[in-house]
Amino acid sequence: IGGQCWFSENVRYLPEVSPSNEGSETVAYAYVYGYEGSEVDMAKNTLNYHQYGVLYNFPAVQQWDLCPNEWHVPTDEEWTAMTSSLGSQDFAGIMMKSSFGDTWAGLNLSGFSGFPGGYRYSNGAFNDAGYIGGWWSSSPFVSSAWFRGLDYGDENVYRSYLNQRYGFSVRCVRDAE
């Protein structure tokens, strides 16, 4: 997409899993949407793990090697380059969304294959699976971090920053050659 090679699925790296009520702005955490235990094998056996991958707080993006060799979590600038290559963040979302259910009407013309995996709110609640998808960038912003989001009711791609305790999905992009 725009000269970049992106994963077409969310990262599923799960060295440990925590219930949604555990979180931090400094310690790495991983979550599986709707799973409230701490057993990795059980979390990996859920439909949400297979369908949406893993949600990470921002310290996990910074501290864990979430992407394989020669790949990395994209910067805010790499996300912008990708959405710009699709015309604009104002309507790139429809090209990034896969078709999913009755409300997530995507065309996936880009091959990004975005699914509405929801997110973990900073207070620990899981929210909006089936309606919203969110992906961290690797770029911090003061005590927050930049992310991108897709919403069931919009064609655009949201660019904003949120507290590092939030849990979002992650994609990887191939290192420049």
PDB file of C-alpha atoms in Angstrom:
ATOM      1  CA  ILE A   1       0.000   0.000   0.000  1.00  0.00           C
ATOM      2  CA  GLY A   2       1.680   3.204  -1.123  1.00  0.00           C
ATOM      3  CA  GLY A   3       5.004   1.416  -1.631  1.00  0.00           C
ATOM      4  CA  GLN A   4       4.889  -0.134   1.845  1.00  0.00           C
ATOM      5  CA  CYS A   5       4.305  -3.800   2.656  1.00  0.00           C
ATOM      6  CA  TRP A   6       1.823  -4.195   5.542  1.00  0.00           C
ATOM      7  CA  PHE A   7       0.593  -7.210   7.490  1.00  0.00           C
ATOM      8  CA  SER A   8      -2.936  -8.042   6.371  1.00  0.00           C
ATOM      9  CA  GLU A   9      -3.840  -9.298   9.865  1.00  0.00           C
ATOM     10  CA  ASN A  10      -3.454  -8.016  13.400  1.00  0.00           C
ATOM     11  CA  VAL A  11      -0.508  -9.217  15.469  1.00  0.00           C
ATOM     12  CA  ARG A  12      -1.220 -12.287  17.626  1.00  0.00           C
ATOM     13  CA  TYR A  13       2.020 -12.427  19.622  1.00  0.00           C
ATOM     14  CA  LEU A  14       0.956 -13.403  23.142  1.00  0.00           C
ATOM     15  CA  PRO A  15       3.811 -14.060  25.608  1.00  0.00           C
ATOM     16  CA  GLU A  16       1.388 -13.411  28.506  1.00  0.00           C
ATOM     17  CA  VAL A  17      -2.220 -12.341  28.862  1.00  0.00           C
ATOM     18  CA  SER A  18      -3.935 -10.286  31.532  1.00  0.00           C
ATOM     19  CA  PRO A  19      -7.520  -9.603  32.532  1.00  0.00           C
ATOM     20  CA  SER A  20      -8.770  -6.236  31.323  1.00  0.00           C
ATOM     21  CA  ASN A  21      -8.701  -4.644  34.801  1.00  0.00           C
ATOM     22  CA  GLU A  22      -4.876  -4.814  34.875  1.00  0.00           C
ATOM     23  CA  GLY A  23      -2.999  -2.049  33.090  1.00  0.00           C
ATOM     24  CA  SER A  24      -0.188   0.447  33.233  1.00  0.00           C
ATOM     25  CA  GLU A  25       1.447   3.366  31.450  1.00  0.00           C
ATOM     26  CA  THR A  26       4.901   1.846  32.023  1.00  0.00           C
ATOM     27  CA  VAL A  27       4.531  -1.953  32.209  1.00  0.00           C
ATOM     28  CA  ALA A  28       3.697  -3.973  29.069  1.00  0.00           C
ATOM     29  CA  TYR A  29       0.311  -5.745  28.968  1.00  0.00           C
ATOM     30  CA  ALA A  30      -1.496  -7.886  26.396  1.00  0.00           C
ATOM     31  CA  TYR A  31      -5.218  -8.651  26.266  1.00  0.00           C
ATOM     32  CA  VAL A  32      -7.600 -10.773  24.242  1.00  0.00           C
ATOM     33  CA  TYR A  33     -10.927  -9.027  23.790  1.00  0.00           C
ATOM     34  CA  GLY A  34     -13.488 -10.450  26.204  1.00  0.00           C
ATOM     35  CA  TYR A  35     -11.058 -12.844  27.912  1.00  0.00           C
ATOM     36  CA  GLU A  36     -10.664 -12.143  31.634  1.00  0.00           C
ATOM     37  CA  GLY A  37      -8.165 -14.815  32.623  1.00  0.00           C
ATOM     38  CA  SER A  38      -4.393 -15.119  32.611  1.00  0.00           C
ATOM     39  CA  GLU A  39      -3.879 -18.486  30.846  1.00  0.00           C
ATOM     40  CA  VAL A  40      -2.233 -17.943  27.455  1.00  0.00           C
ATOM     41  CA  ASP A  41      -3.425 -21.270  25.993  1.00  0.00           C
ATOM     42  CA  MET A  42      -7.024 -20.579  26.982  1.00  0.00           C
ATOM     43  CA  ALA A  43      -6.871 -17.062  25.523  1.00  0.00           C
ATOM     44  CA  LYS A  44      -5.488 -18.468  22.263  1.00  0.00           C
ATOM     45  CA  ASN A  45      -8.474 -20.820  22.030  1.00  0.00           C
ATOM     46  CA  THR A  46     -11.017 -17.984  21.888  1.00  0.00           C
ATOM     47  CA  LEU A  47     -12.773 -16.827  18.731  1.00  0.00           C
ATOM     48  CA  ASN A  48     -11.742 -13.227  19.434  1.00  0.00           C
ATOM     49  CA  TYR A  49      -8.050 -14.172  19.460  1.00  0.00           C
ATOM     50  CA  HIS A  50      -8.348 -15.870  16.071  1.00  0.00           C
ATOM     51  CA  GLN A  51     -10.573 -13.215  14.563  1.00  0.00           C
ATOM     52  CA  TYR A  52      -9.067 -10.002  15.973  1.00  0.00           C
ATOM     53  CA  GLY A  53      -5.622 -10.846  17.349  1.00  0.00           C
ATOM     54  CA  VAL A  54      -4.264  -9.296  20.540  1.00  0.00           C
ATOM     55  CA  LEU A  55      -4.771  -5.869  22.105  1.00  0.00           C
ATOM     56  CA  TYR A  56      -1.662  -4.233  23.586  1.00  0.00           C
ATOM     57  CA  ASN A  57      -1.065  -1.233  25.783  1.00  0.00           C
ATOM     58  CA  PHE A  58       1.540   1.193  24.430  1.00  0.00           C
ATOM     59  CA  PRO A  59       4.389  -0.001  26.701  1.00  0.00           C
ATOM     60  CA  ALA A  60       4.065  -3.410  24.983  1.00  0.00           C
ATOM     61  CA  VAL A  61       4.562  -1.659  21.624  1.00  0.00           C
ATOM     62  CA  GLN A  62       7.746  -0.074  22.966  1.00  0.00           C
ATOM     63  CA  GLN A  63       9.141  -2.951  25.054  1.00  0.00           C
ATOM     64  CA  TRP A  64       8.208  -6.167  23.225  1.00  0.00           C
ATOM     65  CA  ASP A  65       9.335  -7.277  19.782  1.00  0.00           C
ATOM     66  CA  LEU A  66       5.810  -7.558  18.398  1.00  0.00           C
ATOM     67  CA  CYS A  67       6.915  -7.834  14.779  1.00  0.00           C
ATOM     68  CA  PRO A  68       9.207 -10.429  13.183  1.00  0.00           C
ATOM     69  CA  ASN A  69      12.711  -9.620  11.911  1.00  0.00           C
ATOM     70  CA  GLU A  70      12.741  -7.052   9.110  1.00  0.00           C
ATOM     71  CA  TRP A  71       9.313  -5.744  10.189  1.00  0.00           C
ATOM     72  CA  HIS A  72       8.306  -3.070  12.722  1.00  0.00           C
ATOM     73  CA  VAL A  73       5.304  -1.314  14.245  1.00  0.00           C
ATOM     74  CA  PRO A  74       4.648   1.627  11.898  1.00  0.00           C
ATOM     75  CA  THR A  75       5.331   5.177  12.967  1.00  0.00           C
ATOM     76  CA  ASP A  76       2.655   7.852  12.852  1.00  0.00           C
ATOM     77  CA  GLU A  77       4.324   9.123   9.682  1.00  0.00           C
ATOM     78  CA  GLU A  78       4.150   5.678   8.036  1.00  0.00           C
ATOM     79  CA  TRP A  79       0.433   5.465   8.837  1.00  0.00           C
ATOM     80  CA  THR A  80      -0.043   8.911   7.266  1.00  0.00           C
ATOM     81  CA  ALA A  81       1.888   7.857   4.144  1.00  0.00           C
ATOM     82  CA  MET A  82      -0.328   4.789   3.814  1.00  0.00           C
ATOM     83  CA  THR A  83      -3.641   6.642   4.178  1.00  0.00           C
ATOM     84  CA  SER A  84      -2.400   9.425   1.872  1.00  0.00           C
ATOM     85  CA  SER A  85      -1.576   6.837  -0.781  1.00  0.00           C
ATOM     86  CA  LEU A  86      -5.238   5.778  -0.622  1.00  0.00           C
ATOM     87  CA  GLY A  87      -6.294   9.340  -1.432  1.00  0.00           C
ATOM     88  CA  SER A  88      -6.902  10.828   1.991  1.00  0.00           C
ATOM     89  CA  GLN A  89      -7.706   9.823   5.542  1.00  0.00           C
ATOM     90  CA  ASP A  90     -11.180  11.243   4.821  1.00  0.00           C
ATOM     91  CA  PHE A  91     -12.197   8.171   2.823  1.00  0.00           C
ATOM     92  CA  ALA A  92      -9.342   5.643   3.048  1.00  0.00           C
ATOM     93  CA  GLY A  93     -11.224   3.738   5.763  1.00  0.00           C
ATOM     94  CA  ILE A  94     -13.706   2.203   3.342  1.00  0.00           C
ATOM     95  CA  MET A  95     -10.746   0.864   1.324  1.00  0.00           C
ATOM     96  CA  MET A  96      -9.044  -0.512   4.461  1.00  0.00           C
ATOM     97  CA  LYS A  97     -12.044  -2.289   6.002  1.00  0.00           C
ATOM     98  CA  SER A  98     -12.859  -5.886   5.223  1.00  0.00           C
ATOM     99  CA  SER A  99     -16.494  -6.840   4.915  1.00  0.00           C
ATOM    100  CA  PHE A 100     -17.652  -8.045   8.349  1.00  0.00           C
ATOM    101  CA  GLY A 101     -21.186  -8.481   9.618  1.00  0.00           C
ATOM    102  CA  ASP A 102     -24.052  -6.139   8.906  1.00  0.00           C
ATOM    103  CA  THR A 103     -22.457  -2.903  10.126  1.00  0.00           C
ATOM    104  CA  TRP A 104     -18.798  -3.131   9.028  1.00  0.00           C
ATOM    105  CA  ALA A 105     -19.253  -2.580   5.303  1.00  0.00           C
ATOM    106  CA  GLY A 106     -15.764  -2.364   3.883  1.00  0.00           C
ATOM    107  CA  LEU A 107     -14.456  -2.879   0.378  1.00  0.00           C
ATOM    108  CA  ASN A 108     -10.858  -3.821   1.324  1.00  0.00           C
ATOM    109  CA  LEU A 109      -9.546  -2.410  -1.961  1.00  0.00           C
ATOM    110  CA  SER A 110      -6.196  -1.739  -0.266  1.00  0.00           C
ATOM    111  CA  GLY A 111      -5.659  -5.270   1.063  1.00  0.00           C
ATOM    112  CA  PHE A 112      -5.298  -3.942   4.631  1.00  0.00           C
ATOM    113  CA  SER A 113      -8.136  -6.233   5.770  1.00  0.00           C
ATOM    114  CA  GLY A 114      -9.218  -4.154   8.759  1.00  0.00           C
ATOM    115  CA  PHE A 115     -11.561  -5.871  11.204  1.00  0.00           C
ATOM    116  CA  PRO A 116     -13.463  -4.248  14.079  1.00  0.00           C
ATOM    117  CA  GLY A 117     -11.527  -5.800  16.953  1.00  0.00           C
ATOM    118  CA  GLY A 118     -12.606  -3.205  19.507  1.00  0.00           C
ATOM    119  CA  TYR A 119     -10.240  -1.856  22.144  1.00  0.00           C
ATOM    120  CA  ARG A 120      -9.472  -1.846  25.843  1.00  0.00           C
ATOM    121  CA  TYR A 121     -10.450   1.437  27.480  1.00  0.00           C
ATOM    122  CA  SER A 122      -7.971   3.017  29.946  1.00  0.00           C
ATOM    123  CA  ASN A 123     -10.264   2.058  32.852  1.00  0.00           C
ATOM    124  CA  GLY A 124     -10.060  -1.622  31.884  1.00  0.00           C
ATOM    125  CA  ALA A 125     -13.329  -2.137  30.006  1.00  0.00           C
ATOM    126  CA  PHE A 126     -13.409  -3.848  26.629  1.00  0.00           C
ATOM    127  CA  ASN A 127     -15.416  -1.819  24.097  1.00  0.00           C
ATOM    128  CA  ASP A 128     -16.883  -1.899  20.602  1.00  0.00           C
ATOM    129  CA  ALA A 129     -15.756  -5.183  19.015  1.00  0.00           C
ATOM    130  CA  GLY A 130     -17.776  -5.470  15.825  1.00  0.00           C
ATOM    131  CA  TYR A 131     -17.972  -1.680  15.497  1.00  0.00           C
ATOM    132  CA  ILE A 132     -14.509  -0.113  15.874  1.00  0.00           C
ATOM    133  CA  GLY A 133     -10.960  -1.143  15.054  1.00  0.00           C
ATOM    134  CA  GLY A 134      -7.931   0.669  16.477  1.00  0.00           C
ATOM    135  CA  TRP A 135      -4.170   0.274  15.811  1.00  0.00           C
ATOM    136  CA  TRP A 136      -1.227   1.777  17.652  1.00  0.00           C
ATOM    137  CA  SER A 137       1.586   3.534  15.873  1.00  0.00           C
ATOM    138  CA  SER A 138       5.040   3.355  17.438  1.00  0.00           C
ATOM    139  CA  SER A 139       5.029   7.133  17.990  1.00  0.00           C
ATOM    140  CA  PRO A 140       4.553   8.516  21.504  1.00  0.00           C
ATOM    141  CA  PHE A 141       3.028  11.954  21.997  1.00  0.00           C
ATOM    142  CA  VAL A 142       3.831  13.524  25.381  1.00  0.00           C
ATOM    143  CA  SER A 143       2.348  10.957  27.846  1.00  0.00           C
ATOM    144  CA  SER A 144       0.037   9.525  25.166  1.00  0.00           C
ATOM    145  CA  ALA A 145       0.615   7.790  21.814  1.00  0.00           C
ATOM    146  CA  TRP A 146      -0.695   8.122  18.261  1.00  0.00           C
ATOM    147  CA  PHE A 147      -3.133   5.570  16.888  1.00  0.00           C
ATOM    148  CA  ARG A 148      -5.425   5.051  13.892  1.00  0.00           C
ATOM    149  CA  GLY A 149      -9.041   3.984  14.078  1.00  0.00           C
ATOM    150  CA  LEU A 150     -11.803   2.770  11.813  1.00  0.00           C
ATOM    151  CA  ASP A 151     -15.469   3.115  12.752  1.00  0.00           C
ATOM    152  CA  TYR A 152     -18.446   1.156  11.420  1.00  0.00           C
ATOM    153  CA  GLY A 153     -20.346   4.290  10.406  1.00  0.00           C
ATOM    154  CA  ASP A 154     -17.577   6.251   8.656  1.00  0.00           C
ATOM    155  CA  GLU A 155     -15.403   6.036   5.569  1.00  0.00           C
ATOM    156  CA  ASN A 156     -12.541   7.961   7.138  1.00  0.00           C
ATOM    157  CA  VAL A 157      -9.516   6.915   9.179  1.00  0.00           C
ATOM    158  CA  TYR A 158      -9.271   8.558  12.581  1.00  0.00           C
ATOM    159  CA  ARG A 159      -5.882   9.857  13.659  1.00  0.00           C
ATOM    160  CA  SER A 160      -5.573  10.794  17.287  1.00  0.00           C
ATOM    161  CA  TYR A 161      -3.598  10.142  20.458  1.00  0.00           C
ATOM    162  CA  LEU A 162      -4.713   8.491  23.673  1.00  0.00           C
ATOM    163  CA  ASN A 163      -3.406   7.469  27.069  1.00  0.00           C
ATOM    164  CA  GLN A 164      -0.850   4.662  26.897  1.00  0.00           C
ATOM    165  CA  ARG A 165      -3.031   2.437  29.124  1.00  0.00           C
ATOM    166  CA  TYR A 166      -5.480   1.867  26.251  1.00  0.00           C
ATOM    167  CA  GLY A 167      -5.323  -1.465  24.466  1.00  0.00           C
ATOM    168  CA  PHE A 168      -5.271  -1.448  20.666  1.00  0.00           C
ATOM    169  CA  SER A 169      -4.394  -3.869  17.919  1.00  0.00           C
ATOM    170  CA  VAL A 170      -1.039  -3.693  16.131  1.00  0.00           C
ATOM    171  CA  ARG A 171      -0.014  -4.136  12.504  1.00  0.00           C
ATOM    172  CA  CYS A 172       3.505  -4.512  11.205  1.00  0.00           C
ATOM    173  CA  VAL A 173       5.122  -2.917   8.165  1.00  0.00           C
ATOM    174  CA  ARG A 174       8.233  -4.210   6.395  1.00  0.00           C
ATOM    175  CA  ASP A 175      11.474  -2.312   7.020  1.00  0.00           C
ATOM    176  CA  ALA A 176      12.549  -0.013   4.175  1.00  0.00           C
ATOM    177  CA  GLU A 177      15.146  -1.557   1.881  1.00  0.00           C
TER     178      GLU A 177
END
